[in-house]
XYZ file of C-alpha atoms in Angstrom:
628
model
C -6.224 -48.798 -51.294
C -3.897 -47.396 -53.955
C -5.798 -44.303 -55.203
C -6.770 -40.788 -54.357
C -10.110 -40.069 -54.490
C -11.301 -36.456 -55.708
C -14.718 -36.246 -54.998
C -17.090 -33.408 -55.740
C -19.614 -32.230 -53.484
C -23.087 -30.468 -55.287
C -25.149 -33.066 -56.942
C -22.637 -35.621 -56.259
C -21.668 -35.930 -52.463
C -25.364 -34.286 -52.071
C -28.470 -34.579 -54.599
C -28.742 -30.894 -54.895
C -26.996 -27.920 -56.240
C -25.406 -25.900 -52.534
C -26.785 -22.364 -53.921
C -30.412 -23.423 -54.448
C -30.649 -24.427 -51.010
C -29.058 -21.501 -50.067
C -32.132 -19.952 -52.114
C -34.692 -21.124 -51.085
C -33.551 -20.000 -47.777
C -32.909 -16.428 -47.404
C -35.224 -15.597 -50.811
C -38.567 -14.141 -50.904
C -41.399 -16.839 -52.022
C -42.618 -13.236 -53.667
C -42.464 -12.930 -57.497
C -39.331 -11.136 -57.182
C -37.559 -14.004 -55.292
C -38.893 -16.966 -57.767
C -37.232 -14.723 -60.604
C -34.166 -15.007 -58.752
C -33.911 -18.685 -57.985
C -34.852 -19.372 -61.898
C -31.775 -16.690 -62.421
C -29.870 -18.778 -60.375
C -30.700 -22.092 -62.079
C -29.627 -20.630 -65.250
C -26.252 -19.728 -64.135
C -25.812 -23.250 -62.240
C -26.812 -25.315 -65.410
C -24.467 -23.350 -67.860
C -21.567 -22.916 -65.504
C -21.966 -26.454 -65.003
C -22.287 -27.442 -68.517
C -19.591 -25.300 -69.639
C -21.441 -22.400 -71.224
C -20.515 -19.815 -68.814
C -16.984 -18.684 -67.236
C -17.390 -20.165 -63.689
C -15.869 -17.433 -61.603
C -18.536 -14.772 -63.251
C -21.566 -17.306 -62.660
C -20.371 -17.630 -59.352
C -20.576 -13.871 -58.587
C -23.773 -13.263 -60.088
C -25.135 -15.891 -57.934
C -23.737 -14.907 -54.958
C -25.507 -11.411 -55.900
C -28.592 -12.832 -56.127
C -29.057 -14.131 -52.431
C -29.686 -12.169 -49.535
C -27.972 -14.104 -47.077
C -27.391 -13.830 -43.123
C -24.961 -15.731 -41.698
C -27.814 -16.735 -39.178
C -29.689 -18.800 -41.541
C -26.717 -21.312 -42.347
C -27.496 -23.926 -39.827
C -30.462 -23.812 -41.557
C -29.100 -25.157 -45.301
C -26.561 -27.246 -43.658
C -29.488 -29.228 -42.294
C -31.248 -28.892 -45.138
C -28.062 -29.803 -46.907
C -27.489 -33.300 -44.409
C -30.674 -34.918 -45.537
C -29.555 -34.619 -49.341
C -26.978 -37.245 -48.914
C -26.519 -39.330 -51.936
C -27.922 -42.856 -51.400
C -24.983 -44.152 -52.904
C -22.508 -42.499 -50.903
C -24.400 -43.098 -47.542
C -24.530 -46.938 -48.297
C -20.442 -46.589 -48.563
C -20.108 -44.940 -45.665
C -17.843 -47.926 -44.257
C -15.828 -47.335 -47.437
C -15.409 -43.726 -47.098
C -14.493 -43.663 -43.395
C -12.329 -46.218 -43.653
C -10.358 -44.232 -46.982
C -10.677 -41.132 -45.510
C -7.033 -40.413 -45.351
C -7.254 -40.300 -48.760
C -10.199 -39.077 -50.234
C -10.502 -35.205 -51.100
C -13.554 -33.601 -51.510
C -13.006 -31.051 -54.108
C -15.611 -28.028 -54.822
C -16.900 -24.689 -56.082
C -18.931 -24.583 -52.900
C -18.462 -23.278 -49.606
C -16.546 -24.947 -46.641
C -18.913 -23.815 -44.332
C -21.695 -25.892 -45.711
C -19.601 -28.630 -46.504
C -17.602 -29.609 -43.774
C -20.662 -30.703 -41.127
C -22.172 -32.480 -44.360
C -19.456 -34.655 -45.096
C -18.527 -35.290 -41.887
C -21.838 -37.493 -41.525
C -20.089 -39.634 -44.067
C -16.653 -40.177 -42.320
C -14.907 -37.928 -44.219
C -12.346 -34.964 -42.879
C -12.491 -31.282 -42.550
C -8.768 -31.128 -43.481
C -9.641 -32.827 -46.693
C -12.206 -30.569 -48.242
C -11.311 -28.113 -50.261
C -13.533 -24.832 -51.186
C -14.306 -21.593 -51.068
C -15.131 -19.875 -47.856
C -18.114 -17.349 -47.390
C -17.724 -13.709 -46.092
C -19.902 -11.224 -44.185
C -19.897 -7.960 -43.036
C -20.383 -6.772 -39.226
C -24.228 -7.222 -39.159
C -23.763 -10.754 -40.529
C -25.000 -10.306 -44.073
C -23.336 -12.301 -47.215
C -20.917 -9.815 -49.104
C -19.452 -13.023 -51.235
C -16.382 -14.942 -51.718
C -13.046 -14.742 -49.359
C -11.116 -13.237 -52.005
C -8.225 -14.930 -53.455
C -9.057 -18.783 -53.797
C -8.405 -20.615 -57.308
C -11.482 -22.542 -56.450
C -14.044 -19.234 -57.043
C -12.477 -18.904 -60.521
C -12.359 -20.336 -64.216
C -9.956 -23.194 -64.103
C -9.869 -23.013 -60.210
C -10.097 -26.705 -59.691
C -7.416 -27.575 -62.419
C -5.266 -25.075 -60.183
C -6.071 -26.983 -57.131
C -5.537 -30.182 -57.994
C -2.184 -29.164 -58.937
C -1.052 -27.500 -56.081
C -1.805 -30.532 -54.321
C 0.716 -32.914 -56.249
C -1.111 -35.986 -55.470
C 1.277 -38.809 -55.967
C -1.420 -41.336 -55.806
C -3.130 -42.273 -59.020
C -6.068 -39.759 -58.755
C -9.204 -41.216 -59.460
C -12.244 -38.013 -59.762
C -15.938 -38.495 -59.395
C -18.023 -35.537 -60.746
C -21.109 -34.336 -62.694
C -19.952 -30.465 -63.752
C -17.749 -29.219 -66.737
C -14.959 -27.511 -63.998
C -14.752 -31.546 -63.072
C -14.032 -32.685 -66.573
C -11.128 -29.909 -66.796
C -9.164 -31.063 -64.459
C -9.401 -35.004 -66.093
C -8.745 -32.979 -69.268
C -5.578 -31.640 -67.863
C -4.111 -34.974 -67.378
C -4.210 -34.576 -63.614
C -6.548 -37.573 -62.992
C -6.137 -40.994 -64.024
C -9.822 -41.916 -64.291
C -12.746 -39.315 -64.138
C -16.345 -40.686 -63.400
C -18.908 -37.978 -64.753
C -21.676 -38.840 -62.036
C -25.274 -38.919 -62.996
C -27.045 -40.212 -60.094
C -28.362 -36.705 -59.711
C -27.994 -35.226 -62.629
C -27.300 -35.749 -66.512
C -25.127 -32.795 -67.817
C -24.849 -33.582 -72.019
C -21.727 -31.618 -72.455
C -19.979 -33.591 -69.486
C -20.979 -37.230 -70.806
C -20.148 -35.828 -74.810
C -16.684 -35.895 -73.243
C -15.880 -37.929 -70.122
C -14.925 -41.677 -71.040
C -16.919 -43.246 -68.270
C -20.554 -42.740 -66.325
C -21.164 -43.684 -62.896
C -24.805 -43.229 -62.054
C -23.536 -44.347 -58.798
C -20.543 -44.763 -56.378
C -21.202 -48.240 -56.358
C -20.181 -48.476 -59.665
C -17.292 -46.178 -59.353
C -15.740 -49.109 -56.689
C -16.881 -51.927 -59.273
C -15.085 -50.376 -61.704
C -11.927 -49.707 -59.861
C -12.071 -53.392 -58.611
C -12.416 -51.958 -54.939
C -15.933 -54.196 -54.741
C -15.444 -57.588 -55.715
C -15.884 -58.621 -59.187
C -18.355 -61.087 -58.401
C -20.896 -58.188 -56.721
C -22.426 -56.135 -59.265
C -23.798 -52.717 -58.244
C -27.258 -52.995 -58.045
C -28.083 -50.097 -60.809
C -26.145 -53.008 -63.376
C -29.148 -55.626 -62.789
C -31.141 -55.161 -65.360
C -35.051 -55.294 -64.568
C -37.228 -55.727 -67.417
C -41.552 -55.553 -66.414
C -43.809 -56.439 -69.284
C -47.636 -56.387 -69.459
C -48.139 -53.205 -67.623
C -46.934 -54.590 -63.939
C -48.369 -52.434 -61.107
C -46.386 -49.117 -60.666
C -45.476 -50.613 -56.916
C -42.977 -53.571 -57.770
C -41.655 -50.721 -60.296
C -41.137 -48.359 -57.417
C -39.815 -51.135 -55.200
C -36.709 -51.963 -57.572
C -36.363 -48.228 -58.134
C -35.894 -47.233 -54.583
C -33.632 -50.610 -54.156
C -31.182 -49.167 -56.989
C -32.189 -51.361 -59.791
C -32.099 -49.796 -63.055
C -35.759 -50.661 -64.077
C -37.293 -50.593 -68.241
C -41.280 -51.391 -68.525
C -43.025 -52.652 -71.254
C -46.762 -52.040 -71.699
C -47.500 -55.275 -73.502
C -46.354 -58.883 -73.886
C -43.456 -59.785 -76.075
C -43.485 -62.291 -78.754
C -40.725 -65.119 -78.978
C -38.407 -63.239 -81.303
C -38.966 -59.768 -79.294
C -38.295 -61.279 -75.853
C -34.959 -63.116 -77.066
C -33.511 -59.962 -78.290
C -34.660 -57.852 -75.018
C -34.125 -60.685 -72.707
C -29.866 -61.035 -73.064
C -28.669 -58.946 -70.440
C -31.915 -58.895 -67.951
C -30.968 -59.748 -64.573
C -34.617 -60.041 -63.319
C -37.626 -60.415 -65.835
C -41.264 -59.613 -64.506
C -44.440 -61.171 -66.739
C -47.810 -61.711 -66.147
C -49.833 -64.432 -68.353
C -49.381 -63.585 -71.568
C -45.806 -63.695 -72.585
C -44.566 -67.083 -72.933
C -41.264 -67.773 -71.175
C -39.879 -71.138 -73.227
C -36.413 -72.995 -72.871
C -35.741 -71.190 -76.101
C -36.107 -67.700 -74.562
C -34.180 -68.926 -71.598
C -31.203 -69.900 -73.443
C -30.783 -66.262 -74.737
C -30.846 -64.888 -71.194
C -27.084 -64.842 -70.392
C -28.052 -63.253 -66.707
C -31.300 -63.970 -65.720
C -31.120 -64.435 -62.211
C -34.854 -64.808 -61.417
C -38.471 -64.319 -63.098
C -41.486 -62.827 -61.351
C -44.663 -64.478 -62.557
C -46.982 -61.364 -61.463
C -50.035 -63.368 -60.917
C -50.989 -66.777 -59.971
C -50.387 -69.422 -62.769
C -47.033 -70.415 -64.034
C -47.223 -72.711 -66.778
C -46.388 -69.583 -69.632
C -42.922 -70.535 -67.907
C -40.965 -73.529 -68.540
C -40.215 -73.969 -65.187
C -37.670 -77.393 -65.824
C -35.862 -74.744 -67.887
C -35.349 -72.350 -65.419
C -34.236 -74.456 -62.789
C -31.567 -76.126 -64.928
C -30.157 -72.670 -65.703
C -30.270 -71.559 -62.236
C -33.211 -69.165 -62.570
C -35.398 -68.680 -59.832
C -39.306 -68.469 -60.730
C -41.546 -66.683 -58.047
C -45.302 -65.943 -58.455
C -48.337 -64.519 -56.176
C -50.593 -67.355 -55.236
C -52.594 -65.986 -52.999
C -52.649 -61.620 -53.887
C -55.160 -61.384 -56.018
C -57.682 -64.687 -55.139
C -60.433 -61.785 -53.625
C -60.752 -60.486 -57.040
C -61.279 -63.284 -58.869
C -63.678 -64.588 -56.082
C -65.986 -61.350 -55.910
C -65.938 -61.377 -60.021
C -66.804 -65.301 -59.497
C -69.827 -64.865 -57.508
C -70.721 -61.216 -58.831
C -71.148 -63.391 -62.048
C -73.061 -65.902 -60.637
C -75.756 -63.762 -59.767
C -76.218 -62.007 -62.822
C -76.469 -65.173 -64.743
C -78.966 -66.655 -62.253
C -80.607 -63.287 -63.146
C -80.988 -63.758 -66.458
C -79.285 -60.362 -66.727
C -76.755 -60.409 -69.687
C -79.809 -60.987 -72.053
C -81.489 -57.876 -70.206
C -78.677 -55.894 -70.638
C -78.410 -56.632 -74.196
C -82.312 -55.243 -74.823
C -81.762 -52.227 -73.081
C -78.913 -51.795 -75.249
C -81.360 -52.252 -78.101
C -84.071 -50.174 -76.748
C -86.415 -52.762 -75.329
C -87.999 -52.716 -72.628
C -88.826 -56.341 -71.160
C -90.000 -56.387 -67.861
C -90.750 -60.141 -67.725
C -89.824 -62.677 -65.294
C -88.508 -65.310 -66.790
C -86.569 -67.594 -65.240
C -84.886 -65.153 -62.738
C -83.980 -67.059 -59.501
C -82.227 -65.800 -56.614
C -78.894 -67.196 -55.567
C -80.186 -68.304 -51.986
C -80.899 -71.562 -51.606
C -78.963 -72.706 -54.735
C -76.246 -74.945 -54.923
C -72.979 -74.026 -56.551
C -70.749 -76.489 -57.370
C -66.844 -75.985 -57.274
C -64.291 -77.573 -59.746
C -60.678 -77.429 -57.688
C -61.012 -76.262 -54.020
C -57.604 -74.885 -53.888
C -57.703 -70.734 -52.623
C -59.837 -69.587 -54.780
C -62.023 -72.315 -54.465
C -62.091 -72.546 -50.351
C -62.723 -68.504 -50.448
C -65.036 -68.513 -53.019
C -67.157 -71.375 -51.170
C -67.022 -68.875 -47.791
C -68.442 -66.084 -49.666
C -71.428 -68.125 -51.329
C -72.356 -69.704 -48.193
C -72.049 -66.283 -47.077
C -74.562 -65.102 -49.502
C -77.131 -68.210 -48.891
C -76.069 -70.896 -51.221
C -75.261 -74.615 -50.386
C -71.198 -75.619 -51.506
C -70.333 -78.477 -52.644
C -66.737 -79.382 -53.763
C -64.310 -81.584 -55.803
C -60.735 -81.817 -56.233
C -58.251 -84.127 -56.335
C -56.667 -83.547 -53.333
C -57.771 -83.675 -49.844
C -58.634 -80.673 -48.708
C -60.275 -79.022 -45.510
C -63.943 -78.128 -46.232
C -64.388 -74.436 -45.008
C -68.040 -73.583 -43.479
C -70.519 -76.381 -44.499
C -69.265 -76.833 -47.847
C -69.312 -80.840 -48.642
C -66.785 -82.721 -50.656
C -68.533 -85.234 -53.777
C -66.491 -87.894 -54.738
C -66.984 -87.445 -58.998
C -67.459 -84.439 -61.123
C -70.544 -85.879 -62.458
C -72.458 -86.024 -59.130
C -71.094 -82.581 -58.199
C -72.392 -81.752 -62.174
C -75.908 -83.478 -61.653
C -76.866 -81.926 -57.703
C -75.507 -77.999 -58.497
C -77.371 -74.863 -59.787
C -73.895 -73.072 -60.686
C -70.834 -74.849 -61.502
C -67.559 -71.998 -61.190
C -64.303 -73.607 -62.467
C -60.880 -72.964 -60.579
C -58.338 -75.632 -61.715
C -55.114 -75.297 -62.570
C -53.394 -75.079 -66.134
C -52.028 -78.723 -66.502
C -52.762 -80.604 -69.655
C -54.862 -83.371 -68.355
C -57.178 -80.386 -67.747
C -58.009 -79.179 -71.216
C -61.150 -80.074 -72.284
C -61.978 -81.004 -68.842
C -65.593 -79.936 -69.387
C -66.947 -81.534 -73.232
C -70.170 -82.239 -73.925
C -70.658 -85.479 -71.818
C -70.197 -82.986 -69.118
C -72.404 -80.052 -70.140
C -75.375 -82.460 -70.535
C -74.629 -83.725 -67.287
C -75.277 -80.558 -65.561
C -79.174 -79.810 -64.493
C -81.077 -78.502 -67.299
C -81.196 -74.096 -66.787
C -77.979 -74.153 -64.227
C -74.781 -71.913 -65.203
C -71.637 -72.519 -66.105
C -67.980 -70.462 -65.136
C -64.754 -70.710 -65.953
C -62.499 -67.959 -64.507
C -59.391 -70.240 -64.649
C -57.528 -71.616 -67.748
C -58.927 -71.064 -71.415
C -58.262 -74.565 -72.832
C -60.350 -75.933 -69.616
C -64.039 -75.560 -71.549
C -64.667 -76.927 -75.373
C -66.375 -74.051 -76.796
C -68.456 -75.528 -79.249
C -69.662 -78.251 -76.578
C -70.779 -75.134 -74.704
C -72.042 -73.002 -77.761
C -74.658 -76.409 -78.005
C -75.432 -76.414 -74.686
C -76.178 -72.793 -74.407
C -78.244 -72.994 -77.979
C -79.945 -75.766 -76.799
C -81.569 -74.124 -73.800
C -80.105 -76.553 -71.718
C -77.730 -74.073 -70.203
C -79.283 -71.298 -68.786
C -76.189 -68.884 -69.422
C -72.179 -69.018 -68.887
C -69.183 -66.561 -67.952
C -66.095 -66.873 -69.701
C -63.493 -64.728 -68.079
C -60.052 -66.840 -69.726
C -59.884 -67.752 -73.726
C -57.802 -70.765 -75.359
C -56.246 -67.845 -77.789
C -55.822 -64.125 -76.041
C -54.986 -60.916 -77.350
C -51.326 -59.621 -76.271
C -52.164 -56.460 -76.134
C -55.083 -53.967 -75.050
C -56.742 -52.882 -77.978
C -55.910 -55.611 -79.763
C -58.350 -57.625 -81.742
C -60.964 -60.246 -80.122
C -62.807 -62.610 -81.996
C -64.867 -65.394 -80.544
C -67.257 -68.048 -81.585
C -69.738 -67.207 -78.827
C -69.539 -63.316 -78.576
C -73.223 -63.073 -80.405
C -74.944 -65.135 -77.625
C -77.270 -63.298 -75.660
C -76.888 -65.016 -72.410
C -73.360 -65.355 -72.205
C -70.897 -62.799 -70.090
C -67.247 -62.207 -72.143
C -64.871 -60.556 -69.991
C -61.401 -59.736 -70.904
C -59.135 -61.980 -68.555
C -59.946 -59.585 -65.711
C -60.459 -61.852 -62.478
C -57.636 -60.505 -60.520
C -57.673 -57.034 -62.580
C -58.412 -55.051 -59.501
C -56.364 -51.903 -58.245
C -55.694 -53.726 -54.922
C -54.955 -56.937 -56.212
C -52.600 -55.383 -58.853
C -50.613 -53.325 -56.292
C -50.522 -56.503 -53.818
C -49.131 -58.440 -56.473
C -46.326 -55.676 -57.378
C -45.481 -55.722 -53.663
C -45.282 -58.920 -53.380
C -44.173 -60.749 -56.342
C -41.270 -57.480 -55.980
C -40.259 -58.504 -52.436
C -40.007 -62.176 -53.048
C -37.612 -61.315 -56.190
C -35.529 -58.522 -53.787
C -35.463 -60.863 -51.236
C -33.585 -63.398 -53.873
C -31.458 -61.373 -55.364
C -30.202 -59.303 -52.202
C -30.198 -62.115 -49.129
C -30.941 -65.229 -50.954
C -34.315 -66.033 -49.642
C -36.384 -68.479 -52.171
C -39.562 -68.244 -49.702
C -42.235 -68.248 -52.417
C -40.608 -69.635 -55.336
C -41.915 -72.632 -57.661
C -39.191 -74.109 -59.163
C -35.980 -74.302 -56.819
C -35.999 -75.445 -52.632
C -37.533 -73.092 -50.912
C -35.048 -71.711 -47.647
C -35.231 -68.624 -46.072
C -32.725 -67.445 -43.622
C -31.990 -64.335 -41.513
C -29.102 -61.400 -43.091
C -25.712 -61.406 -41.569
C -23.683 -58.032 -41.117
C -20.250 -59.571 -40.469
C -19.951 -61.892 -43.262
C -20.257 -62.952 -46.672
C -23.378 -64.649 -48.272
C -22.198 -67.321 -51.033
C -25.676 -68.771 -52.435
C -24.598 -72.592 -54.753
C -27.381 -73.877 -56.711
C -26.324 -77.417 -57.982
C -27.798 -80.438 -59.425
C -29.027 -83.038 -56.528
C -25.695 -85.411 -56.835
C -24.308 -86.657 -53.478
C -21.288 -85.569 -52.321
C -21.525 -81.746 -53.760
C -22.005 -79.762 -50.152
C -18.527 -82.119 -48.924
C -16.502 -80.010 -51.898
C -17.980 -76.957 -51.061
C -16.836 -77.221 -47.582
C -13.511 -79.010 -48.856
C -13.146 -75.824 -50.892
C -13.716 -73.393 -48.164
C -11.769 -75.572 -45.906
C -8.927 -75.450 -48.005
C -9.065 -71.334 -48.454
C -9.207 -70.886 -44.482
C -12.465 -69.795 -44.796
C -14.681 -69.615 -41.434
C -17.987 -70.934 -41.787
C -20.312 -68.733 -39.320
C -23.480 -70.543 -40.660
C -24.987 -72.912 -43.748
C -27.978 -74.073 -44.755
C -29.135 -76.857 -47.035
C -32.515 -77.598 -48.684
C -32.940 -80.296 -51.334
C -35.609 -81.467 -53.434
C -35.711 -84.744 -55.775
C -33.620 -82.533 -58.959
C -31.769 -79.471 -57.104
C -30.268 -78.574 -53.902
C -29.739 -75.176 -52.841
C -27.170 -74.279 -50.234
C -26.321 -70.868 -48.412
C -23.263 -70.153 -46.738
C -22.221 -67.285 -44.702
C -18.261 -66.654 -43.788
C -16.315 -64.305 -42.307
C -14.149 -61.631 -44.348
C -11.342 -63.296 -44.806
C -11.296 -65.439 -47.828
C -9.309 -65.218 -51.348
C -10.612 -65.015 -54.902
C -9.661 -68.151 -55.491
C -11.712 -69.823 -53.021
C -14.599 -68.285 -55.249
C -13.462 -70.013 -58.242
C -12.863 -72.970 -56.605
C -16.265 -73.136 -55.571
C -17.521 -72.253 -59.116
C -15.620 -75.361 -60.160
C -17.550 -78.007 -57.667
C -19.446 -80.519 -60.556
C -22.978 -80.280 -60.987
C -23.010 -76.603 -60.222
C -25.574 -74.447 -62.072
C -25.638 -71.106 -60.160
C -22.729 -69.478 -57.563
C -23.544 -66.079 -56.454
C -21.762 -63.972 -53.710
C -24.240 -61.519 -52.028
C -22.278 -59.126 -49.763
């Protein structure tokens, strides 16, 4: 390495500012000592900003505490478990550079030396002011006569030291920017992981909201690895707060949305997204996709897909991964929750109450044991949904075009129209191909027994509305939930208009089958995972588009993930490549399917740069990524 590093320690090597630790230790929680700590604050933030000479906001705080030297095992410890994240994940890095990293502070040595030294980093190397006491052990200040507990003090420092290095600073305070003012640096970093101080960022040329991107920048982390705070997540249609929280605590730098995008919003947000989370509503065409210059992967936060053009994304390289399975309860307890009230007869109840009558009448109320209910697509959904009926008393019977396991005593029919004919309740759960719209049409409503009930809780364009408006009208139907629309509002609050919101035994609901607070935060956590997964170790477990190959991490190496068109002859000139660069395979894996193949290969440290672009130049490539 062929810098110095200058690296400063409060709310840069730590998250926290040395003297409010010190603080909240040896002050009062009384009145008196939370108008000190506020005092303090005041002095840190303008000394810090530049509004205050540093050596006089440095004495008044000092004045403030009441200190024994007793109590500084205490804020050391305190002190240890504010590491930055950053800086603890380049611990290898630091230890390894120690010789020639400086850690460069306002602060006190005596707080700072067993804090850094959990990081690799040497005593001999820190530079700082030192704290001094009187007999009995109780602060009296500074050791007098250090540049460092004055105005200017680290511009005076950094001198003295006549680093012949180019001198590379990392920093968030105003003291920091002084010295790169002075000339004495060659590149400054004003550090915001922690902290954003205006008057520093007004001035300094670059950010670095983390030491991760300090190394990218300086080309000390290959150019091929961005630091994870550059991949760009963008979450639209209000995405459960836990996938947010997931790609926060990873070190993504994460923007939400509350609502869909249309096509001409999403191609000017979508350009330099790394990882784009939707749910059903915003539609994800090859059009969008060409805008997205590094869209690594899309989560589909829910079950269905087809709002994404899936052929798209795979011949761009882009990973599509969605939650089958999270929020199938929901939609079954709304399913049979429904299915009961409209057996009922309660939705035109409901409406006369509203109205202020009272109509205690029977009617055609039935109970749900001993009916039949009738399921279109036995997929999960389906198969849990037929469990729970049973469950409640009712006879299942099935159809699908695939052979599936009947769960319970549920019974497999071998049309539609005898499954229409023999059931009290038919609940749709089909998927959102095109030879499925219109899959139920009149012929099929007046196949159904005259007073059973119709559902569809799966794809809008599956019903024909006015085919079930007649049916319904006629009395044939005795009543029908609608919980998915052909055309759907983008956004909460928006408009809704309908053809069959005025019919009294009908139940409208809003596209909320798997709107449930657990389903929501299952789906966060695990549409989240699947994308971290992706992006961090190259796992496609779960996804829908691309070979699906899952493999464990390995510390001594390097992960290179190659996504390439299914030609023969493409994993020989990877390995030729490799081979050719002295590259040492410790393991590869290889999973095809009939368009892509998708190959992971782990090697040891030593390779060259130009075994990476060699690699990038294999034909039929659509994706090369190095991991770690």
């Amino acid at each position: 390495m062929h810098y110095t590093f200058l690296l400063d320690f409060d709310s840069t090597l730590v998250a926290v500012e040395s003297l409010e630790v010190m603080a909240e230790v040896c002050l009062p929680e009384d009145t008196e000592g939370a108008r000190k700590r506020a005092r303090l604050r005041e002095l840190t933030t303008a000394a810090m900003e530049g509004h205050m000479d540093f050596g006089a906001a440095l004495s008044e705080r000092l004045a403030l505490l009441d200190l024994r030297r007793e109590q500084l095992p205490a804020i050391v410890a305190r002190l240890q478990q504010a590491l930055s994240a950053s800086f603890l994940a380049n611990r290898a890095f630091l230890e390894a550079h120690a010789e020639h990293i400086h850690v460069l502070s306002g602060g006190f040595e005596e707080l700072i030396v067993p804090v850094i030294e959990q990081l690799g980093l040497r005593a001999d190397r820190v530079h700082a002011n030192r704290l001094q006491f009187d007999a009995q052990g109780r602060l009296l200040g500074c050791v007098q006569g250090n540049a460092l507990a004055r105005a200017g003090g680290k511009v005076e420092t950094v001198r003295a030291l006549a680093l012949a290095q180019p001198c590379v600073l990392v920093g968030d305070g105003w003291s920091d920017l002084e010295v790169a003012e002075a000339g004495l640096v060659q590149r400054f970093y004003a550090y915001t992981e922690h902290v954003r101080r205006a008057p520093v960022l007004a001035r300094a040329e670059r950010e670095a909201p983390s030491f991760d991107e300090v190394l990218f920048d300086l080309g000390l982390r290959a150019a091929h690895s961005y630091p994870k705070n550059r991949l760009k997540v963008l979450l639209l249609e209000n995405i459960h707060s836990s996938a947010v929280e997931a790609f926060a605590r990873a070190g993504y730098s994460v923007e939400t949305v509350p609502g869909a995008l249309d096509a001409a919003a999403l191609a000017a947000r979508i350009g330099e997204v790394a990882v784009l989370g939707i749910r059903s509503k915003t539609r994800l065409t090859a059009a969008a996709l060409a805008q997205a210059k590094r869209l690594v992967a899309v989560g589909a936060f829910c079950i269905g897909t087809n709002q994404i053009d899936l052929d798209a994304a795979r011949r761009r390289g882009i990973a599509v991964f969605n939650a089958p399975y999270s929020n199938t309860r929901s939609v079954v307890e709304l399913a049979l929750a429904e299915i009961i009230l409209l057996l009922r007869g309660l939705p035109e109840k409901l409406r006369q109450m509203d109205h202020g009558v009272w109509d205690k009448s029977l009617g055609a109320a039935r109970e749900v044991r001993g009916k039949t209910l009738g399921i279109v697509g036995y997929g999960n959904i389906g198969m849990q949904l037929s469990v729970l009926a049973e469950a409640a008393g009712m006879r299942v019977l099935y159809v699908d075009l695939a052979e599936r396991l009947a769960l319970g005593t549920a019974q497999r029919v071998a049309t539609l129209h005898e499954l229409l004919a023999a059931s009290d309740a038919i609940s749709v759960h089909v998927d959102g191909r095109a030879s499925n719209r219109n899959l139920f049409g009149a012929a099929e409503f007046a196949a159904m027994r005259p007073g059973s009930v119709f559902l569809n809780l799966a794809r809008g364009h599956v019903a024909d509305l006015d085919a079930l408006r007649a049916a319904l009208d006629s009395g044939h139907l005795r009543g029908a939930a609608l919980d998915v629309f052909p055309e759907e509002p983008a956004r909460n609050g928006d408009a809704f208009a309908h053809p069959l919101t005025s019919n009294p035994r009908l139940l409208l609901t809003p596209h909320i089958g798997g709107s449930t607070l657990e389903a929501q935060a299952d789906i966060g956590r695990y549409v989240g995972q699947r994308l971290t997964d992706y992006i961090d170790g190259g796992s496609t477990e779960g996804v829908v588009n691309l070979p699906a190959l899952r493999l464990p991490p390995q510390e001594q190496a390097h992960r290179f993930v190659h996504l390439h068109a299914n030609q023969p002859g493409v994993l020989a000139r990877i390995n030729e490549a490799l081979s050719a660069h002295g590259a040492n395979i410790l393991g590869q894996y290889l999973k095809t399917d009939a368009e892509v193949g998708y190959v992971i290969t782990d090697v040891d440290r030593d390779y060259s740069p130009a075994l990476l672009d060699a690699i990038r130049a294999v034909p039929h490539t659509l994706r090369f990524r190095v991991l770690y």
